[in-house]
XYZ file of C-alpha atoms in Angstrom:
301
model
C 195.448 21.438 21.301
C 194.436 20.316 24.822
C 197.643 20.120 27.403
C 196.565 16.489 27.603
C 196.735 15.855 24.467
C 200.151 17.791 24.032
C 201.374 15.405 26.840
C 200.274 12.633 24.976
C 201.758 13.049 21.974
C 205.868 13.846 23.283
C 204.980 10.721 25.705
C 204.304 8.826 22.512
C 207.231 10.401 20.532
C 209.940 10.161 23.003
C 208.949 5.984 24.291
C 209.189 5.534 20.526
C 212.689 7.215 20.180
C 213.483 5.453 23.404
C 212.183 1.915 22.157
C 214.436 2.087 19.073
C 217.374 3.052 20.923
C 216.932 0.489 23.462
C 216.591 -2.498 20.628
C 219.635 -1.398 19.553
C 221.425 -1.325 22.456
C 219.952 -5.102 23.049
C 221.731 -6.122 19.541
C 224.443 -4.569 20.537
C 224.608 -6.885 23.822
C 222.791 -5.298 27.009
C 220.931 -7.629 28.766
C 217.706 -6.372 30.786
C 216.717 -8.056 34.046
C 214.130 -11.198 33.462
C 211.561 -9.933 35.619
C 211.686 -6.053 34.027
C 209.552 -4.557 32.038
C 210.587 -1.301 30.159
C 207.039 -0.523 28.839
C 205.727 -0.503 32.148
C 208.504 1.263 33.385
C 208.849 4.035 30.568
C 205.041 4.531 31.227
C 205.446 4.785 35.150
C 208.217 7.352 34.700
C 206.119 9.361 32.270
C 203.166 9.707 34.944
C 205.595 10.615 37.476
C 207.282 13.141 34.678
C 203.550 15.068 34.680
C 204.567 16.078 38.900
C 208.065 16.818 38.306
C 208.500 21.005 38.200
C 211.829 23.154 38.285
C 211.561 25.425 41.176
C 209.793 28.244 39.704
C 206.865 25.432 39.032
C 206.987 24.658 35.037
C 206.569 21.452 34.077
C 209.413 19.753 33.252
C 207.990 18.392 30.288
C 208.000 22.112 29.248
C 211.303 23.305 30.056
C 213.439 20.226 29.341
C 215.026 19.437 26.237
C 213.516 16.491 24.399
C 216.816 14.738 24.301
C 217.296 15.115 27.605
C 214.032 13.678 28.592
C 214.931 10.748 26.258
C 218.880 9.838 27.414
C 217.334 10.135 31.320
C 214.285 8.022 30.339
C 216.929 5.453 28.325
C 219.384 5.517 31.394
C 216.301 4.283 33.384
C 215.468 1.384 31.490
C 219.379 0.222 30.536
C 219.690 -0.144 34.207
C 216.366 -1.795 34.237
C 214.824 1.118 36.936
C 211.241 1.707 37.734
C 209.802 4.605 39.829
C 207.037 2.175 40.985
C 209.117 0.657 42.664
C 210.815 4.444 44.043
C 213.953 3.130 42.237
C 214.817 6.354 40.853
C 213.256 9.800 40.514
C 213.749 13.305 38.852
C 215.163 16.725 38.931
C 215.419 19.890 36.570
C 218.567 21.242 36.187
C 218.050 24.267 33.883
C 216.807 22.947 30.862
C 218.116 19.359 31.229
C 216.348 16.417 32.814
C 218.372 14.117 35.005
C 217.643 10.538 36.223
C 218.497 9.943 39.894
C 218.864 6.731 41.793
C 217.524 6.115 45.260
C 218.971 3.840 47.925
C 216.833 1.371 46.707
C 217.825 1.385 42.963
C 221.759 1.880 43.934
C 221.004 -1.658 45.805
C 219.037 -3.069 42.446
C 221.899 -2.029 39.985
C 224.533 -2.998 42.082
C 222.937 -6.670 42.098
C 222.946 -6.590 38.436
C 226.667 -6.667 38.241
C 228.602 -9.966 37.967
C 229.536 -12.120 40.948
C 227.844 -9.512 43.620
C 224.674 -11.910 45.161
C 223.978 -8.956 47.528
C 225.065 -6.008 49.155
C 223.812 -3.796 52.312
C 224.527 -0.896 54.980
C 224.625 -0.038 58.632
C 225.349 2.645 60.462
C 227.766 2.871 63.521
C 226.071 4.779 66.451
C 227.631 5.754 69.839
C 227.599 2.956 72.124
C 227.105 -0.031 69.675
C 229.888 -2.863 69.700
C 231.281 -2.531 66.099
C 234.659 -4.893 65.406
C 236.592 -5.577 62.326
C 239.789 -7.391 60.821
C 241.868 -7.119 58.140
C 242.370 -10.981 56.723
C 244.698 -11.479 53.497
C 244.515 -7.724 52.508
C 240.649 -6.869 53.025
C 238.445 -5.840 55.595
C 235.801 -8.331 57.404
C 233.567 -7.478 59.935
C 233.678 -9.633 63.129
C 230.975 -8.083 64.974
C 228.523 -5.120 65.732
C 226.193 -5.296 68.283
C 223.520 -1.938 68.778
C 220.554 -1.044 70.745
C 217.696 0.717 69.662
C 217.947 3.419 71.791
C 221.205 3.664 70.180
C 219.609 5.329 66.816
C 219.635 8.741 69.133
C 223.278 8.628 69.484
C 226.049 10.274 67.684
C 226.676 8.139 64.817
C 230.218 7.510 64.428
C 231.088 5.721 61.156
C 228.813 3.472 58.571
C 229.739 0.477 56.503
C 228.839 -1.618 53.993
C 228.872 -5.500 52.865
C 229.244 -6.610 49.541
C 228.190 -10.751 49.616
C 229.578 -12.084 46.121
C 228.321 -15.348 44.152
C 230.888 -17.578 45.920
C 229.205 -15.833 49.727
C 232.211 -13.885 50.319
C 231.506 -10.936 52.231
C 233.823 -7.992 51.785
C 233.540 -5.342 54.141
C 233.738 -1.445 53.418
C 234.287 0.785 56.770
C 233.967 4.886 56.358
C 234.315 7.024 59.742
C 231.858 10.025 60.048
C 234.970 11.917 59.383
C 235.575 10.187 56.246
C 231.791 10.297 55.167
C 231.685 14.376 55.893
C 234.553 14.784 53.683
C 232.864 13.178 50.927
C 229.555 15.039 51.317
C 231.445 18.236 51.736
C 232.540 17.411 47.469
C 228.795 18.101 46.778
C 227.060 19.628 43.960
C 225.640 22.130 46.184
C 224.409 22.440 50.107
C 224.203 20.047 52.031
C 220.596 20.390 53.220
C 219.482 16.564 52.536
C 222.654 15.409 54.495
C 222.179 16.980 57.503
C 218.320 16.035 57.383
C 218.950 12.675 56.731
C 222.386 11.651 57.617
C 221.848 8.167 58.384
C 220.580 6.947 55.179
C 223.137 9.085 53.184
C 225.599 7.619 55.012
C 224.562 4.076 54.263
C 224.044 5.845 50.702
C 228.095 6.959 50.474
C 229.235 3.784 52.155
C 227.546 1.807 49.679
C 228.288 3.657 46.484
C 232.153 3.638 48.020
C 232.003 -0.231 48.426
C 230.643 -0.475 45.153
C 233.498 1.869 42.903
C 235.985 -1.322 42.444
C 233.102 -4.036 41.065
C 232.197 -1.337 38.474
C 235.483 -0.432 37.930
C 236.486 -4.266 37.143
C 233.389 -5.723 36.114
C 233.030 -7.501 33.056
C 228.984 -6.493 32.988
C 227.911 -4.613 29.588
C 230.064 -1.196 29.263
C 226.633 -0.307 28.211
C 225.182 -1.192 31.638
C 228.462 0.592 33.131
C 228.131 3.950 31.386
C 224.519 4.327 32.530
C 225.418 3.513 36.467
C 228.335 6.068 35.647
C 226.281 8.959 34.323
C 223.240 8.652 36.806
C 226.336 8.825 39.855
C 227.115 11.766 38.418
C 224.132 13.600 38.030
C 223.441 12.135 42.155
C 226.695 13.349 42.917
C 225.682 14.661 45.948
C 224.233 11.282 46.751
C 220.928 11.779 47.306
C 218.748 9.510 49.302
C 215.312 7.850 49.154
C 213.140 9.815 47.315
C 209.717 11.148 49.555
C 207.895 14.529 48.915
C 209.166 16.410 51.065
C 212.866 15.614 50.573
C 212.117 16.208 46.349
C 210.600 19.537 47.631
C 213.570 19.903 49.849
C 216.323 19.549 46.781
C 214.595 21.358 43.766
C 214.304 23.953 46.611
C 218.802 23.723 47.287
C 219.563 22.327 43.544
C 217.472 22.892 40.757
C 218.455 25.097 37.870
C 221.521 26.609 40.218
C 223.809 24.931 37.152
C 223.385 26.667 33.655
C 222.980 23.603 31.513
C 223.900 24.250 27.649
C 222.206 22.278 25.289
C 223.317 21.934 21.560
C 222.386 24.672 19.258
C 219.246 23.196 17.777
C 217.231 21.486 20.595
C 214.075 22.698 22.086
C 212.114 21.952 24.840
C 209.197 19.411 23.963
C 206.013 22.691 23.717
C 208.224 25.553 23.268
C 210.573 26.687 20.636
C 214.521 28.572 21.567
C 216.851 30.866 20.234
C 220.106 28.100 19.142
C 222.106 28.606 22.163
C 226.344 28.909 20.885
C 228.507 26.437 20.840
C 231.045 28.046 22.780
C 229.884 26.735 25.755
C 230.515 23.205 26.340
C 228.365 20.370 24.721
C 225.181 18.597 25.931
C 226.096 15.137 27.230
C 223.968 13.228 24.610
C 225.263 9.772 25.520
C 222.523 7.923 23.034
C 222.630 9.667 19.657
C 219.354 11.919 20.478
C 221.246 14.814 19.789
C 224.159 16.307 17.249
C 226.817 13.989 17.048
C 229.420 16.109 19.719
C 232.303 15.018 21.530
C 231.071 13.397 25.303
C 232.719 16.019 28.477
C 235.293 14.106 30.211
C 233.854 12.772 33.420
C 235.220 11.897 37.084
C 233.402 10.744 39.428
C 234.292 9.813 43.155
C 231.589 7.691 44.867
């Protein structure tokens, strides 16, 4: 059988398993934006899939498990995420695939919760006019004023505005101090960080303004759990995706974790030895693996 048609055929088999799960996750009361479409979606992701490699160049269609193909391609559509639209992206870790968000779809899934109308970020440069107040217990900005020659500077801080329903605007500061210590909790090296520190900052900022609507949000726990497990596997907050900066992190990241996978999955083409189950479970969030108890997760945006 032709590679092509061996791609085919687990595209076919997995957007089926994924289908199914996703009509039952719609009985059981997600809601999917109006304007998304997951078949367009699930078939965007899979020609994207077909480019994705782990850093010794195999096809990650080769050397991921099915299920995790399917619970990164489900994640993707619960939070109603396109890569058309470079919404979110992918990486190899091991023998796992995991969905990752770009600044972009952070911004789209935050919308999606209930009472936020918008939310953005800006970054504090040496030599801009940045002011704020603290009225009835929370932060508002009162001004910042910046140049463009500015963007050369130092940059000092970043923050980010959350505009809800009712057009409040709630303000969340972090000091480059503040933002270093929270990229120095990383997976791994730093390497994106330091080559693009202004849009990871407006990346931290944003996913730190963001931890208390989650938190208290009466959205789907459905909807929640997905935003929860792609944070995770972004960790290290990751920003926009381009070539060169996927290049960058399957060059610092990929397969530096030993993933363990339940004893009876395979990768899509090739058949495994059962791995033990000493080690500790796959997360299999969506049912496409053994029934196993889910790892305990915290995460700090």
């Amino acid at each position: 059988m032709s590679t092509g048609n061996q791609v085919t055929i687990i595209q076919k088999d997995i957007t089926d398993d994924v289908n199914r799960s996703l009509t039952r996750l719609q009985d059981d009361g997600l809601i999917l934006p109006l304007n998304y479409n997951a078949s367009n979606a699930l078939k965007s992701a899979f020609f994207k899939l077909q480019e994705v490699q782990d850093k010794n160049g195999k096809p990650a269609l080769e050397v991921c498990t099915r299920e995790s193909v399917a619970n990164a391609l489900l994640d993707m559509v619960v939070q109603g995420l396109t890569p058309a639209k470079t919404q979110c992206y992918f990486i190899v870790y091991g023998s796992k695939l995991q969905l990752n968000r770009s600044y972009f779809g952070t911004q789209a899934v935050l919308k999606r919760l209930s009472n936020v109308k918008d939310i953005w970020a800006n970054v504090i440069y040496k030599g801009d006019v940045f002011e704020y107040e603290v009225a009835g217990g929370r932060e508002k900005l009162v001004k910042h004023e910046t140049n463009f020659e500015n963007r050369d500077n130092e940059m000092l801080g970043a923050y980010a505005v959350v505009k809800t329903l009712e057009d409040e605007e709630i303000l969340t500061v972090m000091t480059r101090k503040e933002i270093d210590a929270s990229w120095s909790q990383s997976k791994t090296g730093q390497a994106v960080h330091k080559k693009f520190p202004q849009e990871m900052a407006k990346r931290t900022v944003i996913n730190r303004a963001a931890k208390a609507y989650i938190n208290t949000s009466d959205d789907s726990d459905l909807l929640v759990d997905a935003i929860y497990r792609s944070t995770e596997n972004e960790y290290d907050e990751r920003v926009d995706v381009t070539t060169e900066e996927v290049k960058l992190e399957i060059a610092e990241h990929a397969n530096r974790e030993v993933i363990d996978i339940k004893p009876d999955a395979t990768p899509p083409s090739t058949k495994q030895q059962p791995a033990p189950r000493t080690k500790q479970p796959v997360d299999d969030p969506h049912g496409f693996a053994a029934d196993v108890p889910p790892k305990e997760q915290e995460l700090d945006f």
